[in-house]
């Protein structure tokens, strides 16, 4: 058996250290880790020495498994590459049985028996689907986000997967771009916290455990800023903006120990990300010290040809590997060209060695050389998927992710004895609710629909009158009549509206962010009945909701909330849970305002509606500058009051802590959670500074009538920015500090940094 040879290598690597290190005492922990590192290095050195050039190149090759009705398949050519040791990793394999079959070939039939990596897009859950990532971010609950990723890793790892292509940490400020659904929204600080939590959740503290998997920070970089919000489009931005807004979550992922990075599809300032040495080597490896490996996005090396950056595949391969790419996803370019490129002196042997070694290193850290089947266990797979406690966690996460956008006259929560008309194309849906990029999420009826959730909660459907009314996206109004009839018989109308799961996500850019099809027309008909109207939204991005905001009494943004979504929505509707989500991204009034985000700058002619002569000011003639719902916004069934914003001093030196305190009181009649948000403004800078920047937040639970002191501590490091000379430091001067319930509704104070 080939793998025996690897065991032998492992043993030889360990031997010199066995006598020199007493592993039993706690005092020797540092010595122990350094010995472990040495053992790893020795093993990798010996393995690399035994490998042929072809085998090293093989490690840099990643191909997708296909699926037929009965199970996984591998393209005939890939099977040949696999047997020849020319395939380092497979993705889209997602069953223990399938992984075992291919791992067996790698381990038993190749010359050296090097095990495969198995990658997959485990984005918001694996089998148990959590809310889409944008929804999870709306919870502002990092513990819960980490837990959701942990559960996803538990499930995925039981099916043989040991590498997820997540988290996506692209900051996105343009909701026309469908992939805003996959990230944490528009803000740098929130994006950084979410990136850390998700990496930690997937990878845990020990990669070699059977239930931890490699994470992958993607898409590096600035993929979330395509011109006009069109997916894959050009990105052009200053280095200052890149470093200020788009890079920090990637850096945070590196600091959290992320194992892999994925390049983006876009070009950045004229250079495609997969051929971008500035990004992949200068910043990622040299500045940040990243030690994992870089995989491309799907065929993105090949795509450097249509980008107009490479004349042919060979040149593309040369540019990618020399820029710092280690693994080629699906393009086959490294496989076909690296040997020739080396022979022609266009790529160094060292570069190929570095790429192969960084991949082998991750396999080592996963423990695959010790046990290539560590993640493959059909029994564990059976016992792990969709465990009741995972479903409970998904329900909890879903409840926390939903954002109450409007609630006039406290229409919500509903009392259980009200007769409701449940109307809309998504009211009985158990497919779309799973959302985009849903791994093994089941779209065949196992997810809880809103109807089912309410029915379960009420214990019967006798108070529900259902009518679909219309489809998500066509122009058929023939079922309006029946919906109006249902509304007329009810005390209150609950309409479940939104997008289909293909309308947000990859390659799903839209220029019109209204509810699609005839959903608005249906709302207008129902409105005529005069019945109190609740709208529940299921979607993957900010929509333009001016009309809905005008006519509805209550609006709940429920996103695509996953397997347990309908149950969570019912919990909120009937007050079993008090909404606590806050928007991680601004909702515009109309598409013309896009991009619109809270931490914009002032301009030289800031518009002030209270001034009399308002002609030559920065504004639109036809719409207010303000968004419909600002960043950080979200209501609760209770009310919170902020008082006494106090700083411990007025002036601070650069090495002093700045302590900021506020009193939060629950002044309403429900217990509930509030996300207390801290923003700062640097009033004058050697480069201009935004009007507000989030610098901290805390999610606080208060019983009705309770108060609590909430405090934040920041220092000059938190005030640093990229100066005119690109040095990253704070500047002395005056600062405003804001604390409040959203980016627009805050108490204000100030301090001086000297
Ligand atoms: C997406 C990536 C994804 C990859 C593999 C690409 O189309 O951009 O986010 O990880 O496919 O499925």
XYZ file of C-alpha atoms and ligand atoms in Angstrom:
766
model
C 0.000 0.000 0.000
C 1.465 3.352 -1.155
C 0.409 5.193 1.930
C 2.698 3.046 4.067
C 5.547 4.854 2.467
C 4.201 8.181 3.724
C 3.842 6.756 7.231
C 7.471 5.801 7.068
C 8.397 9.318 6.045
C 6.319 10.657 8.924
C 8.046 8.357 11.341
C 11.482 9.291 10.090
C 10.549 12.974 10.547
C 9.458 12.408 14.129
C 12.356 10.211 15.271
C 15.045 12.855 15.853
C 12.671 14.752 18.134
C 11.369 11.915 20.226
C 14.316 11.841 22.600
C 14.951 15.593 22.769
C 11.600 16.849 23.990
C 9.678 15.973 27.086
C 6.115 16.333 25.928
C 4.586 15.651 29.277
C 5.014 18.971 31.082
C 3.029 22.128 30.531
C 6.227 24.206 30.660
C 7.300 22.652 27.455
C 4.356 23.875 25.381
C 6.414 26.359 23.326
C 9.144 23.844 22.831
C 6.511 21.304 21.877
C 4.968 23.531 19.176
C 8.314 24.414 17.753
C 9.254 20.709 17.626
C 5.951 19.996 15.936
C 6.788 22.627 13.336
C 10.204 21.094 12.813
C 8.700 17.647 12.360
C 6.312 19.083 9.798
C 9.119 20.838 7.945
C 11.269 17.723 7.938
C 8.395 15.658 6.605
C 7.593 18.165 3.881
C 11.275 18.453 2.924
C 11.601 14.707 2.549
C 8.361 14.407 0.640
C 9.295 17.225 -1.726
C 12.619 15.541 -2.373
C 10.898 12.381 -3.463
C 8.480 14.106 -5.775
C 9.001 14.470 -9.497
C 8.352 17.819 -11.146
C 5.156 16.376 -12.604
C 3.914 15.316 -9.198
C 4.614 18.741 -7.773
C 2.677 20.348 -10.584
C -0.095 17.825 -9.918
C -0.567 19.295 -6.461
C -1.436 22.636 -8.022
C -4.326 21.180 -10.003
C -7.954 21.341 -8.832
C -10.868 19.936 -10.814
C -14.570 19.654 -10.136
C -16.376 16.372 -9.683
C -19.626 16.129 -11.565
C -22.722 14.424 -10.217
C -25.158 12.096 -11.866
C -28.310 10.745 -10.295
C -26.614 8.011 -8.372
C -23.461 9.733 -7.198
C -20.274 11.543 -8.022
C -18.409 11.155 -11.270
C -15.073 12.406 -12.424
C -14.377 13.419 -16.004
C -12.504 10.532 -17.687
C -9.447 12.718 -18.131
C -9.438 13.743 -14.494
C -9.412 10.092 -13.474
C -6.308 9.616 -15.573
C -4.677 12.672 -13.990
C -5.658 11.394 -10.571
C -4.054 7.990 -11.164
C -0.934 9.667 -12.517
C -0.599 11.790 -9.368
C -1.453 14.882 -11.401
C -4.440 16.018 -9.349
C -4.036 17.580 -5.927
C -7.609 18.393 -5.058
C -11.211 17.826 -6.101
C -14.213 20.043 -5.441
C -17.968 19.556 -5.542
C -17.708 16.073 -4.080
C -20.058 15.919 -1.156
C -20.612 12.432 0.118
C -18.411 10.262 2.275
C -18.929 7.409 -0.164
C -17.806 9.460 -3.170
C -14.823 10.979 -1.412
C -13.703 7.580 -0.258
C -13.711 6.221 -3.778
C -11.450 8.973 -5.057
C -9.272 9.194 -1.964
C -8.631 5.495 -2.346
C -7.330 6.002 -5.854
C -5.067 8.831 -4.696
C -3.749 6.886 -1.739
C -3.503 3.414 -3.179
C -2.904 3.836 -6.849
C -0.581 6.812 -7.232
C 3.189 6.483 -6.931
C 3.482 8.381 -3.638
C -0.022 7.967 -2.293
C -0.509 11.667 -1.523
C -4.092 12.236 -0.336
C -6.517 14.636 -2.027
C -8.126 17.750 -0.636
C -11.910 17.942 -1.055
C -13.274 21.467 -1.472
C -16.848 22.715 -1.597
C -18.836 25.925 -1.333
C -20.113 25.591 2.210
C -21.309 29.155 2.455
C -24.214 29.408 4.912
C -24.539 25.913 6.212
C -23.998 22.557 4.578
C -27.097 20.402 4.988
C -28.697 22.474 7.715
C -28.995 25.796 5.953
C -28.576 29.003 7.896
C -29.648 32.434 6.614
C -27.594 33.784 3.720
C -24.381 35.439 4.852
C -25.795 38.959 4.514
C -28.603 37.880 6.843
C -26.191 36.351 9.329
C -24.270 39.630 9.337
C -27.525 41.428 10.165
C -27.559 39.593 13.501
C -24.410 41.488 14.574
C -23.925 38.452 16.787
C -20.405 37.171 16.326
C -20.769 34.245 18.693
C -23.749 33.018 16.755
C -22.022 33.534 13.403
C -19.048 31.537 14.614
C -21.370 28.819 15.830
C -23.172 28.659 12.480
C -19.846 28.197 10.680
C -18.809 25.589 13.244
C -21.966 23.594 12.583
C -21.441 23.924 8.837
C -17.937 22.528 9.311
C -19.243 19.661 11.473
C -21.694 18.673 8.784
C -19.425 19.216 5.789
C -16.492 17.389 7.345
C -18.661 14.343 7.974
C -19.190 14.023 4.220
C -15.505 14.008 3.348
C -15.126 17.740 2.749
C -12.042 19.257 4.330
C -11.958 22.659 2.667
C -14.706 25.246 2.248
C -14.639 28.115 -0.222
C -15.783 30.534 2.454
C -15.946 33.047 3.977
C -16.586 35.531 1.226
C -15.299 38.731 2.793
C -15.882 41.144 -0.075
C -17.156 44.507 1.100
C -20.031 45.509 -1.181
C -21.798 48.825 -1.484
C -23.713 48.256 -4.654
C -26.870 46.174 -4.274
C -27.171 45.812 -8.031
C -24.329 43.312 -7.585
C -26.066 40.020 -6.746
C -23.232 38.760 -4.611
C -23.904 41.248 -1.824
C -25.951 38.308 -0.529
C -22.786 36.294 0.130
C -20.885 38.824 2.196
C -21.250 40.824 5.385
C -22.395 44.045 3.730
C -20.925 47.490 3.290
C -18.925 48.183 6.405
C -15.262 47.549 7.084
C -15.449 47.138 10.856
C -18.426 44.777 10.775
C -16.848 42.932 7.829
C -13.671 42.400 9.820
C -15.531 40.977 12.825
C -17.570 38.618 10.667
C -14.477 37.454 8.732
C -12.738 36.537 11.992
C -15.770 34.756 13.424
C -16.330 32.684 10.317
C -12.689 31.637 9.885
C -12.608 30.669 13.539
C -15.858 28.740 13.184
C -14.716 26.683 10.199
C -11.158 26.047 11.291
C -11.418 25.902 15.087
C -8.148 25.731 16.984
C -6.801 22.535 15.557
C -7.039 21.786 11.857
C -6.128 18.159 12.349
C -9.385 17.427 14.172
C -11.858 15.351 12.159
C -14.467 18.130 12.333
C -12.461 21.227 11.366
C -11.915 22.271 7.772
C -9.772 24.732 5.847
C -11.409 28.106 5.294
C -10.820 30.266 2.227
C -10.987 34.065 2.198
C -12.439 35.161 -1.118
C -12.525 36.852 -3.595
C -9.207 38.613 -3.366
C -9.615 41.498 -4.037
C -12.168 44.244 -4.532
C -14.554 41.880 -6.332
C -17.401 43.667 -4.548
C -16.795 46.930 -6.393
C -17.494 46.164 -10.066
C -18.380 49.172 -12.166
C -22.169 49.574 -12.385
C -22.713 46.573 -10.122
C -22.371 44.143 -13.026
C -20.783 40.899 -11.888
C -17.198 40.250 -13.061
C -16.889 43.844 -14.281
C -13.796 46.039 -14.100
C -12.663 47.513 -10.791
C -10.717 50.717 -10.719
C -9.903 52.349 -7.414
C -7.140 54.162 -5.590
C -4.763 52.201 -3.420
C -5.999 54.243 -0.472
C -9.587 53.143 -1.028
C -8.477 49.556 -1.607
C -6.553 49.462 1.638
C -9.088 51.435 3.633
C -12.259 49.642 2.610
C -11.698 46.431 0.698
C -8.578 44.815 2.175
C -9.163 44.900 5.958
C -11.476 41.846 6.115
C -8.883 39.854 4.136
C -6.149 40.973 6.500
C -8.389 40.021 9.429
C -8.826 36.559 7.912
C -5.035 36.184 7.702
C -4.692 37.282 11.316
C -7.332 34.739 12.295
C -5.185 32.050 10.660
C -7.119 31.429 7.451
C -5.503 28.604 5.493
C -6.322 29.560 1.930
C -7.178 32.539 -0.255
C -9.150 32.636 -3.495
C -8.393 35.154 -6.214
C -11.189 37.234 -7.713
C -12.525 37.241 -11.270
C -12.147 40.982 -11.721
C -9.241 43.064 -12.833
C -8.014 45.681 -10.407
C -6.577 48.850 -11.892
C -5.767 47.081 -15.147
C -4.386 43.827 -13.754
C -6.614 40.750 -13.299
C -6.586 39.507 -9.721
C -5.227 36.097 -10.746
C -2.175 37.701 -12.323
C -1.760 40.396 -9.739
C 1.612 40.207 -8.026
C 0.933 43.349 -6.039
C -2.039 41.659 -4.367
C -0.849 38.068 -4.152
C 2.801 38.468 -3.298
C 3.619 42.005 -2.225
C 0.648 42.459 0.070
C -0.605 38.988 0.927
C 2.653 37.148 1.521
C 5.226 39.843 2.121
C 3.259 42.453 4.007
C 0.783 40.229 5.823
C 2.898 37.073 6.137
C 0.229 34.692 4.800
C 1.518 31.125 4.871
C -1.334 29.145 3.356
C -2.003 28.681 -0.330
C -3.789 30.726 -2.979
C -6.321 29.089 -5.287
C -7.832 30.882 -8.264
C -11.505 31.301 -8.789
C -13.114 29.040 -11.386
C -11.040 29.236 -14.638
C -9.935 32.734 -13.770
C -6.413 32.169 -15.122
C -7.934 31.279 -18.507
C -10.067 34.405 -18.277
C -7.001 36.620 -18.317
C -7.095 36.085 -22.095
C -10.484 37.778 -22.672
C -9.446 40.356 -20.078
C -6.771 41.289 -22.628
C -3.922 40.640 -20.194
C -2.537 37.397 -21.614
C -2.125 36.461 -25.261
C -2.583 32.735 -24.698
C -2.919 30.096 -21.996
C 0.783 29.689 -21.613
C 1.352 33.344 -20.901
C -1.645 33.369 -18.542
C -0.128 30.458 -16.611
C 3.205 32.229 -16.398
C 1.613 35.440 -15.147
C -0.531 33.631 -12.580
C 2.135 31.440 -11.029
C 4.653 34.266 -10.957
C 2.104 36.581 -9.376
C 1.672 34.107 -6.523
C -1.150 31.715 -7.452
C -0.530 28.231 -6.044
C -3.510 26.260 -7.328
C -5.467 26.465 -10.565
C -9.206 25.877 -10.184
C -10.692 24.034 -13.135
C -8.622 25.826 -15.786
C -6.038 23.074 -16.400
C -3.529 25.750 -17.290
C -0.906 24.821 -14.720
C -1.328 21.178 -15.651
C -0.701 21.870 -19.313
C 1.919 24.601 -19.127
C 4.073 24.687 -16.020
C 6.569 22.092 -17.228
C 7.210 23.972 -20.484
C 7.358 27.289 -18.676
C 10.027 25.889 -16.384
C 11.995 24.465 -19.318
C 11.847 27.857 -21.022
C 13.070 29.587 -17.880
C 9.894 31.615 -17.511
C 9.005 30.138 -14.140
C 11.533 29.144 -11.527
C 11.680 25.732 -9.940
C 11.546 27.464 -6.590
C 8.202 29.036 -7.411
C 6.691 25.675 -8.389
C 8.163 24.094 -5.283
C 6.731 26.829 -3.083
C 3.282 26.395 -4.585
C 3.276 22.601 -4.204
C 4.712 22.751 -0.731
C 2.144 25.246 0.546
C -0.613 22.857 -0.572
C 1.086 19.800 0.922
C 1.529 21.767 4.117
C -2.232 22.248 4.411
C -2.789 18.550 3.794
C -0.311 17.881 6.557
C -2.033 20.291 8.924
C -5.355 18.611 8.258
C -3.752 15.362 9.342
C -4.276 13.726 5.955
C -0.837 12.152 5.855
C -1.562 10.445 9.144
C -5.037 9.380 8.077
C -6.246 10.225 4.568
C -9.742 9.060 5.525
C -10.003 11.261 8.603
C -12.935 13.195 7.157
C -14.556 10.243 5.486
C -16.895 8.273 7.680
C -20.280 7.181 6.394
C -21.528 6.445 9.901
C -20.606 9.905 11.181
C -22.156 11.408 8.067
C -25.460 9.670 8.863
C -25.396 10.741 12.494
C -24.274 14.305 11.849
C -26.359 15.770 9.040
C -29.408 17.778 10.129
C -29.067 16.967 13.830
C -32.007 18.446 15.760
C -29.672 20.725 17.686
C -28.289 22.094 14.407
C -31.807 22.814 13.201
C -32.509 24.619 16.472
C -29.359 26.706 15.994
C -30.419 27.514 12.419
C -33.795 28.686 13.704
C -32.111 30.815 16.334
C -29.704 32.342 13.815
C -32.612 33.022 11.454
C -34.541 34.847 14.168
C -31.515 36.969 14.996
C -30.867 37.825 11.351
C -34.259 39.350 10.552
C -34.673 43.111 10.505
C -37.901 44.878 11.380
C -38.034 47.816 8.978
C -41.377 49.283 9.912
C -44.017 48.667 12.567
C -46.659 51.399 12.669
C -49.005 51.405 15.605
C -47.264 48.318 16.915
C -49.159 46.109 14.516
C -46.601 43.409 15.265
C -46.451 41.146 17.128
C -49.780 39.637 16.125
C -52.044 38.069 18.647
C -52.746 34.416 17.988
C -56.492 34.781 17.719
C -56.340 37.149 14.733
C -57.472 35.731 11.432
C -54.709 36.293 8.909
C -54.735 36.240 5.138
C -51.391 34.747 4.156
C -50.726 35.923 0.645
C -47.875 35.959 -1.827
C -45.629 33.859 -4.030
C -43.326 32.961 -1.140
C -45.927 32.266 1.541
C -45.821 28.499 1.046
C -42.365 28.374 -0.482
C -39.853 25.838 0.792
C -37.357 26.156 -2.082
C -36.350 29.791 -2.448
C -36.086 30.229 1.315
C -32.934 28.076 1.191
C -31.287 30.931 -0.721
C -28.419 31.097 -3.154
C -25.199 29.037 -2.807
C -26.849 26.555 -0.544
C -24.434 23.592 -0.619
C -26.488 20.494 0.212
C -29.509 22.519 1.286
C -32.616 20.614 0.378
C -35.079 22.217 -2.009
C -37.472 19.310 -2.079
C -39.799 20.296 0.710
C -37.926 19.767 3.965
C -37.399 23.469 4.714
C -40.081 25.107 6.843
C -42.228 27.508 4.833
C -43.876 30.549 6.406
C -47.253 28.824 6.160
C -45.939 25.752 7.924
C -44.157 27.850 10.551
C -47.335 29.738 11.412
C -49.460 26.623 11.270
C -47.075 24.852 13.701
C -46.942 27.830 16.027
C -50.714 28.287 16.127
C -51.306 24.557 16.341
C -53.807 24.704 13.488
C -54.482 26.491 10.211
C -57.976 27.590 11.148
C -56.870 31.219 11.431
C -54.944 31.215 8.149
C -56.554 31.962 4.808
C -53.996 31.289 2.118
C -53.844 32.690 -1.406
C -50.760 32.795 -3.581
C -51.855 35.810 -5.600
C -49.048 35.750 -8.157
C -45.732 34.159 -9.076
C -42.404 35.720 -8.135
C -41.533 36.989 -11.549
C -44.171 36.878 -14.258
C -47.014 39.130 -15.344
C -50.017 36.915 -14.621
C -52.599 38.750 -12.505
C -55.348 36.168 -12.802
C -55.057 35.069 -9.166
C -55.290 38.573 -7.711
C -59.031 38.226 -7.234
C -58.738 35.226 -4.982
C -56.047 36.992 -2.908
C -58.265 40.060 -2.486
C -61.108 37.794 -1.369
C -58.813 36.210 1.231
C -57.736 39.645 2.474
C -61.324 40.761 2.864
C -62.114 37.852 5.157
C -59.156 38.435 7.441
C -58.304 40.750 10.356
C -54.813 41.329 9.050
C -52.938 40.556 5.844
C -49.446 39.043 5.830
C -47.812 39.138 2.397
C -44.646 37.119 1.748
C -42.840 38.680 -1.192
C -39.373 38.759 -2.683
C -36.863 37.326 -5.115
C -36.238 33.803 -6.357
C -32.927 32.416 -5.186
C -31.397 32.843 -8.639
C -32.077 36.586 -8.577
C -29.249 37.330 -6.149
C -25.880 35.606 -6.037
C -23.276 35.007 -8.710
C -24.007 36.407 -12.177
C -27.277 37.820 -10.827
C -26.873 41.563 -11.169
C -30.039 43.614 -11.506
C -30.609 47.211 -12.589
C -34.104 47.311 -11.157
C -34.329 46.491 -7.468
C -38.082 46.667 -7.122
C -39.985 43.555 -6.163
C -40.049 41.592 -9.428
C -43.024 40.613 -11.593
C -46.440 41.883 -10.549
C -45.830 41.709 -6.808
C -46.173 45.471 -6.393
C -49.424 45.433 -8.318
C -50.704 42.688 -6.033
C -49.760 44.744 -2.971
C -51.689 47.701 -4.450
C -54.827 45.557 -4.882
C -54.598 44.187 -1.363
C -54.006 47.660 0.033
C -57.384 48.711 -1.366
C -59.108 46.344 1.070
C -57.978 48.671 3.880
C -56.842 45.742 6.005
C -53.738 46.153 8.201
C -50.838 45.039 6.046
C -47.624 43.236 6.994
C -45.008 42.558 4.322
C -42.373 39.899 4.854
C -39.457 40.039 2.455
C -37.301 37.157 1.276
C -34.425 38.331 -0.813
C -30.659 38.403 -1.136
C -29.942 42.110 -1.354
C -31.331 45.536 -0.509
C -34.425 46.190 -2.587
C -35.974 49.550 -3.408
C -39.003 49.654 -1.157
C -40.350 53.218 -1.240
C -43.761 52.060 -2.334
C -43.942 49.200 0.163
C -42.723 51.520 2.909
C -45.548 53.885 2.065
C -48.389 51.383 2.014
C -47.459 48.679 4.517
C -48.047 49.025 8.241
C -45.226 46.659 9.051
C -42.264 45.300 7.062
C -39.958 42.495 8.104
C -36.755 41.867 6.138
C -36.345 38.113 6.536
C -33.680 37.538 3.800
C -33.447 33.946 2.608
C -33.467 32.459 6.027
C -32.678 28.795 5.440
C -34.008 25.410 6.485
C -35.839 26.710 9.547
C -36.733 30.085 8.050
C -40.524 29.765 8.181
C -40.468 28.740 11.838
C -38.264 31.723 12.682
C -40.560 34.108 10.809
C -43.551 32.755 12.724
C -41.629 33.254 15.982
C -41.149 36.930 15.133
C -44.657 37.494 13.816
C -46.247 36.247 17.011
C -43.715 37.723 19.435
C -42.020 34.490 20.469
C -38.869 36.378 19.566
C -38.388 40.135 19.589
C -36.565 41.289 16.408
C -32.990 42.423 16.969
C -31.360 42.452 13.522
C -29.798 45.606 12.113
C -29.055 46.304 8.471
C -25.462 45.547 7.486
C -26.033 47.464 4.255
C -27.911 50.625 3.304
C -31.289 50.341 1.573
C -31.570 53.004 -1.153
C -34.718 54.869 -2.102
C -34.106 54.165 -5.744
C -31.445 52.684 -7.992
C -30.216 56.120 -9.019
C -28.765 56.695 -5.538
C -26.461 53.690 -5.814
C -23.768 53.389 -4.580
C -25.054 54.766 -1.305
C -23.415 53.944 2.032
C -23.256 55.541 5.422
C -19.591 56.405 5.673
C -19.511 58.751 2.738
C -17.594 62.015 2.782
C -18.970 65.488 3.143
C -18.009 67.127 -0.233
C -17.308 70.851 -0.441
C -21.005 71.564 -0.866
C -22.833 69.352 1.550
C -26.573 69.628 1.143
C -28.458 71.006 4.109
C -32.221 70.923 3.670
C -32.727 73.608 6.337
C -30.803 76.255 4.441
C -32.999 78.501 2.235
C -31.106 78.646 -1.112
C -30.464 75.121 -2.064
C -29.367 75.216 -5.664
C -25.632 74.567 -5.949
C -25.346 71.814 -3.392
C -24.485 68.145 -3.632
C -27.889 66.588 -4.076
C -30.426 65.126 -6.506
C -33.263 67.167 -7.929
C -35.710 64.327 -7.735
C -34.943 62.404 -4.580
C -33.638 63.069 -1.108
C -29.968 62.290 -0.418
C -30.849 60.061 2.492
C -31.431 56.337 2.066
C -34.758 54.715 2.800
C -33.227 52.710 5.651
C -29.725 53.559 6.844
C -26.894 51.220 7.759
C -27.345 49.791 11.250
C -31.094 50.364 11.195
C -33.601 47.909 12.650
C -36.581 48.193 14.984
C -37.636 46.170 17.986
C -41.058 45.492 19.508
C -39.781 47.362 22.509
C -38.242 50.847 22.557
C -34.719 51.729 23.616
C -33.560 55.050 24.907
C -29.990 56.321 24.864
C -28.911 58.872 27.484
C -25.764 60.268 29.061
C -23.083 59.791 26.456
C -19.969 60.399 28.533
C -16.252 60.312 27.777
C -13.817 59.906 30.652
C -11.768 62.893 29.390
C -11.883 65.630 26.809
C -8.325 65.308 25.574
C -6.247 62.208 25.028
C -2.655 61.476 24.179
C -1.815 58.860 21.538
C -1.164 56.136 24.085
C -4.210 56.719 26.259
C -7.408 54.707 26.218
C -10.539 56.583 25.240
C -13.430 55.419 27.335
C -16.930 56.077 26.033
C -20.051 55.310 28.020
C -23.723 55.521 27.393
C -26.815 54.489 29.298
C -29.212 52.238 27.448
C -32.743 51.793 28.766
C -35.467 49.469 27.617
C -38.443 51.802 27.820
C -40.973 49.557 26.130
C -43.032 46.670 27.317
C -41.086 43.798 25.785
C -37.730 42.298 26.744
C -35.310 42.558 23.863
C -31.877 43.007 22.395
C -30.344 46.182 21.028
C -27.168 46.606 19.009
C -25.468 49.660 20.471
C -23.296 51.223 17.777
C -20.238 53.428 18.168
C -19.145 55.727 15.354
C -16.333 58.242 15.077
C -15.616 61.189 12.796
C -12.157 62.669 12.344
C -13.067 66.274 11.563
C -9.981 67.375 9.650
C -7.410 65.130 7.997
C -4.418 65.446 5.703
C -6.713 63.413 3.463
C -10.445 63.908 3.944
C -12.217 61.564 6.310
C -15.710 60.020 6.233
C -18.637 61.522 8.097
C -18.913 58.470 10.294
C -17.002 55.236 10.745
C -18.182 52.310 12.832
C -15.630 51.577 15.544
C -17.467 49.241 17.848
C -20.796 47.670 18.719
C -22.326 45.623 21.432
C -25.468 43.527 21.401
C -27.201 44.012 24.731
C -30.201 42.158 26.148
C -32.441 44.162 28.462
C -35.644 43.221 30.164
C -38.495 45.704 29.923
C -37.744 48.771 32.142
C -34.133 47.727 32.689
C -31.174 50.051 32.074
C -27.530 49.313 31.559
C -24.313 51.233 31.204
C -22.624 50.260 27.943
C -18.987 51.150 27.545
C -16.472 51.106 24.719
C -12.737 51.555 24.844
C -10.820 52.662 21.791
C -7.398 54.219 21.314
C -5.405 56.029 18.665
C -4.826 52.766 16.743
C -8.557 52.667 16.098
C -8.349 56.171 14.648
C -5.538 55.390 12.225
C -6.038 55.905 8.495
C -3.981 56.005 5.319
C -2.372 59.421 5.337
C -1.324 61.402 2.297
C 2.031 59.585 2.269
C 0.154 56.264 2.742
C 1.493 55.755 6.245
C -1.174 54.228 8.466
C -1.519 56.295 11.608
C -3.856 58.583 13.500
C -3.516 62.313 13.257
C -3.849 64.738 16.131
C -7.000 66.844 16.087
C -10.657 66.989 16.930
C -12.979 63.991 16.700
C -16.698 63.529 17.046
C -18.012 60.423 18.678
C -21.505 59.064 18.158
C -23.382 56.298 19.910
C -26.829 55.166 18.904
C -29.314 52.745 17.481
C -28.293 53.131 13.816
C -25.836 55.163 11.752
C -28.323 58.006 11.486
C -29.851 58.189 14.934
C -27.148 58.857 17.503
C -26.063 60.872 20.497
C -22.991 62.966 19.897
C -19.932 64.093 21.836
C -16.337 65.009 20.994
C -12.733 64.726 22.064
C -9.291 65.889 21.070
C -6.342 63.669 20.262
C -3.041 65.414 21.085
C -17.385 31.417 -7.543
C -16.665 31.070 -6.262
C -16.815 29.613 -5.947
C -16.297 28.815 -7.122
C -16.327 27.312 -6.902
C -17.046 30.462 -8.665
O -17.883 30.639 -9.749
O -17.068 32.737 -7.908
O -17.152 31.860 -5.213
O -16.140 29.296 -4.772
O -17.091 29.124 -8.258
O -17.592 26.811 -6.877
